[in-house]
Short mmCIF file of C-alpha atoms in Angstrom, two decimals:
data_model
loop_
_atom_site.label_atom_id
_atom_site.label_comp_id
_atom_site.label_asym_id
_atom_site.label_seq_id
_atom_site.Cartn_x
_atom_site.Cartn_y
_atom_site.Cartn_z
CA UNK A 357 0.00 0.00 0.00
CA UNK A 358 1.16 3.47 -0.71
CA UNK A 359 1.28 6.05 1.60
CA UNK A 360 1.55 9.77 0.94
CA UNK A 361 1.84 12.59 3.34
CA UNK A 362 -0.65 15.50 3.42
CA UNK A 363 1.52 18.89 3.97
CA UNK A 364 -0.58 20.06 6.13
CA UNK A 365 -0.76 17.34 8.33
CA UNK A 366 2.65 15.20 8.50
CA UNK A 367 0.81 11.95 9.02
CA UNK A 368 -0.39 9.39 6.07
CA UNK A 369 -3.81 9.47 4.39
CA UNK A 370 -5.79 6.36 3.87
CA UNK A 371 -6.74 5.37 0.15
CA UNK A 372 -10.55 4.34 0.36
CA UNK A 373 -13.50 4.71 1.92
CA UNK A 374 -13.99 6.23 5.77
CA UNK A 375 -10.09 5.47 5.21
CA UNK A 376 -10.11 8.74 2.75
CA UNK A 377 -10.91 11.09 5.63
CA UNK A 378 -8.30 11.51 8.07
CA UNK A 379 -7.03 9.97 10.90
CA UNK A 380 -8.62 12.10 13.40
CA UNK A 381 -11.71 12.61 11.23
CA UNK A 382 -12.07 8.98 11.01
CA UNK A 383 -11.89 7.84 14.25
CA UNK A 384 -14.72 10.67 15.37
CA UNK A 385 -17.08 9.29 12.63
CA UNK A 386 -16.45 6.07 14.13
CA UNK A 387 -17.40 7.09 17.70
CA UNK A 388 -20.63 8.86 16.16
CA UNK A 389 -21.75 5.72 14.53
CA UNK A 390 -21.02 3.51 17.43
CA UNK A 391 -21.67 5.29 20.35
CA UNK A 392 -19.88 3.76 23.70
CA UNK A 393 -22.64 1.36 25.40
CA UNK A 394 -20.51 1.60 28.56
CA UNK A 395 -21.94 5.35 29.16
CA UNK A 396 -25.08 4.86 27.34
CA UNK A 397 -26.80 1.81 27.90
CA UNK A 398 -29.86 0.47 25.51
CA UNK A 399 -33.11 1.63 25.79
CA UNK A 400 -35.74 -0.25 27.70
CA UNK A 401 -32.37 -2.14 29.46
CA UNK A 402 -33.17 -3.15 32.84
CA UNK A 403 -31.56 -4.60 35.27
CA UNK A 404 -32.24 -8.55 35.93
CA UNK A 405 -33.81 -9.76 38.65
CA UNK A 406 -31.28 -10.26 41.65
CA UNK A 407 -29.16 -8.03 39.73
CA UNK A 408 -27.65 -5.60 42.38
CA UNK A 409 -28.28 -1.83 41.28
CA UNK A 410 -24.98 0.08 41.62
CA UNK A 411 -24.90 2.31 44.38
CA UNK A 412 -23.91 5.81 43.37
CA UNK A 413 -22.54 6.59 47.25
CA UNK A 414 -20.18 3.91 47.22
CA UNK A 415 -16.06 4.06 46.71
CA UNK A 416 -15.99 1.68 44.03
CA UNK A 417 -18.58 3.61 42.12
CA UNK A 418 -17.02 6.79 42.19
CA UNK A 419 -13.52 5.07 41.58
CA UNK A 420 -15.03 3.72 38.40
CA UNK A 421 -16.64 6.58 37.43
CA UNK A 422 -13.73 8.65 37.77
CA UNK A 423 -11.84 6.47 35.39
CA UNK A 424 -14.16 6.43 32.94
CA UNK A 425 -14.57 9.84 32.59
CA UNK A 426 -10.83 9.89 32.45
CA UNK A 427 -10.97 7.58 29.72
CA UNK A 428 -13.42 9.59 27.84
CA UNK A 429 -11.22 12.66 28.18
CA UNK A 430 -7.84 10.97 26.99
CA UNK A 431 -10.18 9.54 23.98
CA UNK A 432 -11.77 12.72 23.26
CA UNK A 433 -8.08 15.08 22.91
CA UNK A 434 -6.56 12.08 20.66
CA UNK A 435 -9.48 12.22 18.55
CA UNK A 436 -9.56 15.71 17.91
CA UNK A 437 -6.43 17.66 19.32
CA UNK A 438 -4.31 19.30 17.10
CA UNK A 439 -1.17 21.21 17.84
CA UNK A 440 -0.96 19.37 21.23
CA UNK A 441 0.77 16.48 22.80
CA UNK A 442 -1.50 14.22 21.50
CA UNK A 443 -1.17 15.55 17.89
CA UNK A 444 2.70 14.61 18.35
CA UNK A 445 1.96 11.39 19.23
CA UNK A 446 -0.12 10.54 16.47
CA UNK A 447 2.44 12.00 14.27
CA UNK A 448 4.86 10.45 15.38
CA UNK A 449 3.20 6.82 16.25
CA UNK A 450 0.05 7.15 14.21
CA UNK A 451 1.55 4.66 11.45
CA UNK A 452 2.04 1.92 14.06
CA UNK A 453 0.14 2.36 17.13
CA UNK A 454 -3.98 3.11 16.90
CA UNK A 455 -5.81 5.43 19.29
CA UNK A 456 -6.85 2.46 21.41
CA UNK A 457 -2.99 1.67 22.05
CA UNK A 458 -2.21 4.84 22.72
CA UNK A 459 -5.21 5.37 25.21
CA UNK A 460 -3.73 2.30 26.67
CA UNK A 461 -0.60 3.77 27.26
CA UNK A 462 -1.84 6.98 28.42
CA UNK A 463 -3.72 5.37 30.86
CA UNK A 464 -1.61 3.37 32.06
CA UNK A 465 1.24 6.20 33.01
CA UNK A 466 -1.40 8.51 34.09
CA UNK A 467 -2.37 5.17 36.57
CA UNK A 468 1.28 4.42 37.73
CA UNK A 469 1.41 7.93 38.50
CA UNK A 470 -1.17 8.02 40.75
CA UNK A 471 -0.06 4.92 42.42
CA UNK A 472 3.27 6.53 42.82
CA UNK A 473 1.95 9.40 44.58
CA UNK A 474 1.38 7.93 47.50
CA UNK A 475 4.92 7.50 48.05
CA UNK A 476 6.36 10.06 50.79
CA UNK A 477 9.45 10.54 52.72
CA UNK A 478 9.40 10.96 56.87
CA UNK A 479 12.71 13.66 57.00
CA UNK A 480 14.81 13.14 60.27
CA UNK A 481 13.79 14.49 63.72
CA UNK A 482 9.43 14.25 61.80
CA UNK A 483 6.77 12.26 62.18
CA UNK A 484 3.68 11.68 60.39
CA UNK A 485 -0.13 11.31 61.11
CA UNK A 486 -1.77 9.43 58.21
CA UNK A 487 -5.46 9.60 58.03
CA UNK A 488 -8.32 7.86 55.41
CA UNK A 489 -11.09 10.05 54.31
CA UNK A 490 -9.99 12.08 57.27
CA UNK A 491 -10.06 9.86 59.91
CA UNK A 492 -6.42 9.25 61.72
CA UNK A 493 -5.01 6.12 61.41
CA UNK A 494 -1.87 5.64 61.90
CA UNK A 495 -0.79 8.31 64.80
CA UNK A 496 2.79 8.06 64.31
CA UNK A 497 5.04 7.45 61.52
CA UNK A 498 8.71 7.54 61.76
CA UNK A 499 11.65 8.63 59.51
CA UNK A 500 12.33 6.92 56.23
CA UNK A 501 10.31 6.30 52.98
CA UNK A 502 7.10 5.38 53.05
CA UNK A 503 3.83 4.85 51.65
CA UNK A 504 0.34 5.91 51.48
CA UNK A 505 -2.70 5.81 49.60
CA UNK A 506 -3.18 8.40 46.91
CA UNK A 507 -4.60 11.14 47.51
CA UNK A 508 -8.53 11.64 48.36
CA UNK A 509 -7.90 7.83 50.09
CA UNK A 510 -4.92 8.99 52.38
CA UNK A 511 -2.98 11.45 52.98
CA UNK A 512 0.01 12.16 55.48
CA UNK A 513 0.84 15.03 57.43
CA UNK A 514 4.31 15.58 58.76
CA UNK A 515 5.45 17.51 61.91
CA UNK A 516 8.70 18.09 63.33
CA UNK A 517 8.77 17.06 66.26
CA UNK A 518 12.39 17.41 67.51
CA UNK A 519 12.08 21.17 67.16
CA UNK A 520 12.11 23.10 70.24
CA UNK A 521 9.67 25.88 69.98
CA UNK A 522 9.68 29.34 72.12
CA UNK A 523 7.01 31.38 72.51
CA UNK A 524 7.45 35.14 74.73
CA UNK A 525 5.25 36.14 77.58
CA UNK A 526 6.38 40.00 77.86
CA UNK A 527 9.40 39.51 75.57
CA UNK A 528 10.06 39.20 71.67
CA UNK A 529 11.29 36.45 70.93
CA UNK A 530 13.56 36.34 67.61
CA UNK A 531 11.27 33.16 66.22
CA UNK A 532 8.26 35.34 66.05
CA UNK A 533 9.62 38.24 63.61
CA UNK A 534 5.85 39.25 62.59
CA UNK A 535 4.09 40.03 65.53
CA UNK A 536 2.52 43.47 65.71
CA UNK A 537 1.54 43.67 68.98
CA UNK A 538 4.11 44.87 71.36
CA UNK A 539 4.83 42.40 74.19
CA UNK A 540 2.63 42.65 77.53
CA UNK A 541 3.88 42.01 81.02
CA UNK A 542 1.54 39.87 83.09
CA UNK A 543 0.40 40.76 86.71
CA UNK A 544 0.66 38.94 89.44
CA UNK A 545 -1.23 39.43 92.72
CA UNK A 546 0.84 38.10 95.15
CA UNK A 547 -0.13 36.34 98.57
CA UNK A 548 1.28 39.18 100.27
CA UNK A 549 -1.01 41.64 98.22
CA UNK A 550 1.51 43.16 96.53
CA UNK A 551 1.88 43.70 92.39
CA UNK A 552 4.46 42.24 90.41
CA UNK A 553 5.01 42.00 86.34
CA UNK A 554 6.92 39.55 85.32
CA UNK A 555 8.53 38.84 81.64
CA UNK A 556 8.57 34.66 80.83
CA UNK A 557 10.16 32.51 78.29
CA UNK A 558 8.76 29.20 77.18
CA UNK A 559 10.45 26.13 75.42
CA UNK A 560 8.03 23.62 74.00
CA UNK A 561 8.36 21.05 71.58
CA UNK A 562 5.58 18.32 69.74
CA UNK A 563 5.28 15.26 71.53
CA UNK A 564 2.02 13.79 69.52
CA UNK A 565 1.90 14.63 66.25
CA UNK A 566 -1.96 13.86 65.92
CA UNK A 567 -3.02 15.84 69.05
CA UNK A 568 -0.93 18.57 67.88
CA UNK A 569 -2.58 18.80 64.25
CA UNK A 570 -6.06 18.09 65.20
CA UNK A 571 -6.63 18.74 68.59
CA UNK A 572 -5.71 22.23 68.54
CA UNK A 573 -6.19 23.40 64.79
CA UNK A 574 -2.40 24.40 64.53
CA UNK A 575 -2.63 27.45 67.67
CA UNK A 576 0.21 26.59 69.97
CA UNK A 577 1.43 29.36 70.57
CA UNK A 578 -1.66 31.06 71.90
CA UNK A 579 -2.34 28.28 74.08
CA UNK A 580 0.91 28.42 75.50
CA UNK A 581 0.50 32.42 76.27
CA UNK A 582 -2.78 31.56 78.13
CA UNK A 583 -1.82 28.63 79.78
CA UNK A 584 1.48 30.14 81.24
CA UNK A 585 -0.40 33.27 82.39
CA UNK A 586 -2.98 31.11 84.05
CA UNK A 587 -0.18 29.43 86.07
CA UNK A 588 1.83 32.52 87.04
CA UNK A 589 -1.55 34.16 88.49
CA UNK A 590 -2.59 30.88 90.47
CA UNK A 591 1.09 30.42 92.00
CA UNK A 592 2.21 34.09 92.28
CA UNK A 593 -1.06 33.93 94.73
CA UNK A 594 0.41 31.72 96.62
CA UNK A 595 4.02 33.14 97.09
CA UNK A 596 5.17 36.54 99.16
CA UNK A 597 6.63 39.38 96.92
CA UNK A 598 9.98 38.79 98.95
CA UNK A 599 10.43 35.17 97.78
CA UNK A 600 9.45 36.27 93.88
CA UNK A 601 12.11 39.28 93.99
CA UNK A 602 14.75 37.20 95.76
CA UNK A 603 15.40 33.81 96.66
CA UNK A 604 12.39 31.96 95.69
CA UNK A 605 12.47 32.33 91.25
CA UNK A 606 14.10 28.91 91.05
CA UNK A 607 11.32 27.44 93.00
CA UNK A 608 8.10 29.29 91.14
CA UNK A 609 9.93 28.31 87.69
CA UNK A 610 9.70 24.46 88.59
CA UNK A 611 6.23 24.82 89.72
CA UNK A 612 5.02 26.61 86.49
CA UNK A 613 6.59 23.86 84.23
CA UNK A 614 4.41 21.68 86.30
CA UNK A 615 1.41 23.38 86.37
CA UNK A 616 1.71 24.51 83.08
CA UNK A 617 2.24 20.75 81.22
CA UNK A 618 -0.58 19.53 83.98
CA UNK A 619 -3.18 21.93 81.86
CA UNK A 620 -1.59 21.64 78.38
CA UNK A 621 -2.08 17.34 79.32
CA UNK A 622 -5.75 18.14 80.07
CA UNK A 623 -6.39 20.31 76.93
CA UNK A 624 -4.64 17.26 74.78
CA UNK A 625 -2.51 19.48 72.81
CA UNK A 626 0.41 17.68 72.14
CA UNK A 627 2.59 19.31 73.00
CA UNK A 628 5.14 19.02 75.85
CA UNK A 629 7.12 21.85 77.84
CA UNK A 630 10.93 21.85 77.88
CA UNK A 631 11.41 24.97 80.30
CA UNK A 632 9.92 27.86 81.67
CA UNK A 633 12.37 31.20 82.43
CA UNK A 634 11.62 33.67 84.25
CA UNK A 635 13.31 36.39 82.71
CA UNK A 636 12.73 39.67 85.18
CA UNK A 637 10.30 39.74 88.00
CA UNK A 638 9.81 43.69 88.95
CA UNK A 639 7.22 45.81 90.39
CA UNK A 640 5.19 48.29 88.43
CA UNK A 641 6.95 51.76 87.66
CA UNK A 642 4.70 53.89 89.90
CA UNK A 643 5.89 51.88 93.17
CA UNK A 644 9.66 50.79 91.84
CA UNK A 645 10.57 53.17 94.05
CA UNK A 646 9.52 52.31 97.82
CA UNK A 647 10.73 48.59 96.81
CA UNK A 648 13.94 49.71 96.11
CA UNK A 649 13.75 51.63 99.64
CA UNK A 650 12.35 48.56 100.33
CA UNK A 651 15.03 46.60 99.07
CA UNK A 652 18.02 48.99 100.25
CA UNK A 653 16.98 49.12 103.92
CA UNK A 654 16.88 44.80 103.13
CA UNK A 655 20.25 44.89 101.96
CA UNK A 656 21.66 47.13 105.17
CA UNK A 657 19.94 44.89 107.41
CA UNK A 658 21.34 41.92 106.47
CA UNK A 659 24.57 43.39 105.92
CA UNK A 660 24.72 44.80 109.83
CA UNK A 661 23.74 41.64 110.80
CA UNK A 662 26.66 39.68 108.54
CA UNK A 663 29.26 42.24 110.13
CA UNK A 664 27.93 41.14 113.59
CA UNK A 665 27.92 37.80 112.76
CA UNK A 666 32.04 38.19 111.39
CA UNK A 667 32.53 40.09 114.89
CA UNK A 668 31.05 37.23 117.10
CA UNK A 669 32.90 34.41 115.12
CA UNK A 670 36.47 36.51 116.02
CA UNK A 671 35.83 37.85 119.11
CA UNK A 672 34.19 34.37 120.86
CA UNK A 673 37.06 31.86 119.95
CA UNK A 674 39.35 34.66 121.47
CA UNK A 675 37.29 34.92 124.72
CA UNK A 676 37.04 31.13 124.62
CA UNK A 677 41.16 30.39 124.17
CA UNK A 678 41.23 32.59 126.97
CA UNK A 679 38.61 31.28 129.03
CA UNK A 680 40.28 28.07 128.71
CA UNK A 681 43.62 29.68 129.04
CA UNK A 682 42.55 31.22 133.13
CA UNK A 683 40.88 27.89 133.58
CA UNK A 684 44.14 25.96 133.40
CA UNK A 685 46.11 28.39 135.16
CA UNK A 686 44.00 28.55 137.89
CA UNK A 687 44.15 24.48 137.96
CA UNK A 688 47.70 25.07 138.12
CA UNK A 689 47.63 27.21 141.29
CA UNK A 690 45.09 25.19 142.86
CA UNK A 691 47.74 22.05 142.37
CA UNK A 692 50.32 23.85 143.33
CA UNK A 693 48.82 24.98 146.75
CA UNK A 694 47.29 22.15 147.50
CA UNK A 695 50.64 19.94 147.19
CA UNK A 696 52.20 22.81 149.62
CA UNK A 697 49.77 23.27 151.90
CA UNK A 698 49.95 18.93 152.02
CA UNK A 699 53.43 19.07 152.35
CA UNK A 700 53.58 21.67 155.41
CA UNK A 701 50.80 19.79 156.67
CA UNK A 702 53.13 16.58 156.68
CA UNK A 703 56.24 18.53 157.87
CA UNK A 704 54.24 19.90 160.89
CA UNK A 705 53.09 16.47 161.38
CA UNK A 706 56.69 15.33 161.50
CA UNK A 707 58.09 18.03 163.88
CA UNK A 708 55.41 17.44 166.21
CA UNK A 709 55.53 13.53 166.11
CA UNK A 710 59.89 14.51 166.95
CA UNK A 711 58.84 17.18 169.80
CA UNK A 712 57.26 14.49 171.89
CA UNK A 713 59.57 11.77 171.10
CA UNK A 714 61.72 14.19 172.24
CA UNK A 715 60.23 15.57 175.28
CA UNK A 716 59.95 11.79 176.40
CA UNK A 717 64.04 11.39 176.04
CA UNK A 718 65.20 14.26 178.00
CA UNK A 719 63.41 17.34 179.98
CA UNK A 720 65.10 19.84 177.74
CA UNK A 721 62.81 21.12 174.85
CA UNK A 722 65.40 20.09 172.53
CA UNK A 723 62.56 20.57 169.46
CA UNK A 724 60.94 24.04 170.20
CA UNK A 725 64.88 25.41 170.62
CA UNK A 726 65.50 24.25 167.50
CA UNK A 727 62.58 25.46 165.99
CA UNK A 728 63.13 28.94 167.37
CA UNK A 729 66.42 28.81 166.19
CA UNK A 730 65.19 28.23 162.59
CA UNK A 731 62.80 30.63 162.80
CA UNK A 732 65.21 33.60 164.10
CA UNK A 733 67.53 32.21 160.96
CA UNK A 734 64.62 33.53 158.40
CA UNK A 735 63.55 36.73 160.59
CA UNK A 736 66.82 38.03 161.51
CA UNK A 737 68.59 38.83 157.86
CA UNK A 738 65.81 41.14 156.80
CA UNK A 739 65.35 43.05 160.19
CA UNK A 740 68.50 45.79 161.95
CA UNK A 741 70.11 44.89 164.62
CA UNK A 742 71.64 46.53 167.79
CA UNK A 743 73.65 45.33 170.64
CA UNK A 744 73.49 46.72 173.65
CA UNK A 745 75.49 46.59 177.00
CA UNK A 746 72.83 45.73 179.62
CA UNK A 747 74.63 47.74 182.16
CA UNK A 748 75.34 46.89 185.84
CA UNK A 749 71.84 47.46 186.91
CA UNK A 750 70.34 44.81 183.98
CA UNK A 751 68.00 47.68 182.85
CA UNK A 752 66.09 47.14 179.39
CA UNK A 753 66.92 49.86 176.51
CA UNK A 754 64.22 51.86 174.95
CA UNK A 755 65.27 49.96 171.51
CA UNK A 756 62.27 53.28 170.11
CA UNK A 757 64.68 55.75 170.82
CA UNK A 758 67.28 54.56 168.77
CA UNK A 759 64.98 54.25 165.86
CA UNK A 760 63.87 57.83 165.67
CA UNK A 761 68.00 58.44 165.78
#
């Protein structure tokens, strides 16, 4: 058979018959004279008894509808389009392949395709919440490559969950570069009735996915304002203005973590706090002031009362080394007299248990001569002394008169 090519279309032109119209043409006379019976069934066709009438609700319905329509469509541009893809493939396959094998193939891409879609990758540090016609059911997917059904059957949302979040209670926080509003301080009544504003930092990350997406229509931020502010009001109430300003931050932060997660847990957010910073805790402007009276005559207190307590730790170990120092002396001098006073004790003892031996021996008081002796031997170096002639009439000497010489 001979085949010549019409200029104006690059494709060749059948000799006889509906083969003298073109390809294109052809194939549409074709369609008119046999219409599809798969969209337009016979007149006066009913279905047979026990047949089951299909029911246009149903997935497999709609599936099949879908396709078919899709067929249609595919059959309908390679029938008639011109200056298109499928005029390229008919001039470039149209001597080889008919418009049924190249619906075929159409189809079949456009079907792998589809089927491909539902491949998805699950990046590092994500998961994924995969739901059917909207209804979760898988709650967690992990990393890797995975697969779903196409898309309206399934699809798969992804969250990072290893991301930790911040969100500003008084402060702007760098993550949040399009807020309008400028930050506000919250107020806390304290139990002590006093007012404090205080400036708060929250870290929060995802810890369920599905919660997170669906639970809480993608808000978490305001959610964590309001649930952070409800803490701080319900345990500021509970804590004296002294323990907020001072000593007792460290403590209040723990407890709003607590608190905080507690009401996030109940509201089934998903999400999960990492830390809670309080970053200043001051009174208002209009009494800063007084509290930093307040605060000064604080600080002088407790420093008089360190310098006292430096004084008393140097001054009592003195007193007590010398305490201790007088009580050992004076152990020393009781010793010391007591061994003296015992020895003259025993010496007297002695001299008297001598003087009556000796008295018993002879009639001379040999002992209380020698005792005088002994004593006149201590009494006579520091005293003067004077000699005097007694004179022949054995008068005593007015020893007086000599003295005031």
């Amino acid at each position: 058979m001979e085949e010549d090519l019409t200029p104006s279309r690059g494709r060749p032109v059948p000799e006889s018959g509906d083969d003298e119209l073109p390809w294109d043409e052809s194939f549409q006379r074709k369609e008119e004279r046999e219409p599809s019976s798969s969209h337009h069934p016979p007149k006066g066709h009913s279905p047979a008894k026990g047949e089951e009438k299909p029911d246009p609700t149903s997935l497999a319905w709609q599936m099949g509808m879908m396709a078919a329509g899709i067929r249609s469509s595919i059959s309908r541009v390679l029938a008639t389009g011109e200056g298109t893809i499928a005029a390229d493939l008919r001039g470039a396959f149209g001597h080889i392949l008919t418009n049924q094998h190249l619906e075929t193939i159409v189809l079949g891409v456009l079907a792998a395709a589809y089927v491909l879609s539902g491949v998805y990758v699950v990046n590092p540090g994500e998961e994924a919440v995969v739901r059917r016609f909207g209804q979760v059911i898988d709650r967690r997917v992990g990393e890797g490559l995975r697969y779903r059904l196409p898309w309206p059957i399934e699809q798969a949302d992804k969250v990072n969950v290893s991301q930790i979040r911040r969100e500003g209670i008084g402060v702007t926080i760098p993550d949040h570069p399009t807020d309008i509003h400028p930050p506000e301080d919250v107020q806390i009544l304290t139990g002590d009735e006093n007012i404090i504003n205080a400036k708060v930092v929250v870290q929060y990350r995802v810890k369920d996915p599905a919660d997170y997406l669906f639970k809480i229509a993608y808000s978490a931020d305001p959610l964590i304002r309001n649930a952070v502010k409800d803490a701080l009001v319900t345990l500021g109430g509970r804590t004296n203005v002294d323990d907020l300003l001072t000593t007792g931050r460290p403590e209040l932060q723990q407890a709003l973590e607590g608190y905080t997660q507690k009401m996030l847990d109940q509201y089934e957010s998903g999400l999960q706090v990492v830390n809670i910073s309080l970053q200043e805790v001051n009174p208002p402007k209009e009494v800063a002031d007084a509290f930093r009276d307040v605060a000064s005559a604080r600080e002088d207190r407790a420093k008089a009362i360190n310098d006292a307590q430096g004084y008393q730790n140097s001054i009592v170990p003195e007193a007590r080394g010398k305490a201790q120092r007088a009580i050992r002396e004076a152990e020393g001098y009781k010793a010391d007299v007591t061994n003296r006073a015992k020895g003259e004790a025993k010496r007297f003892e002695d001299t008297f248990t001598e003087y009556e031996r000796s008295l018993q021996a002879s009639a001379e008081d040999v002992t209380r001569y020698r005792l005088y002796v002994e004593a006149m031997e201590k009494i006579l170096p520091k005293v003067k002394k004077y000699v005097v002639d007694p004179g022949e009439n054995g008068e005593k000497v007015n020893l007086r008169i000599l003295e005031q010489r």
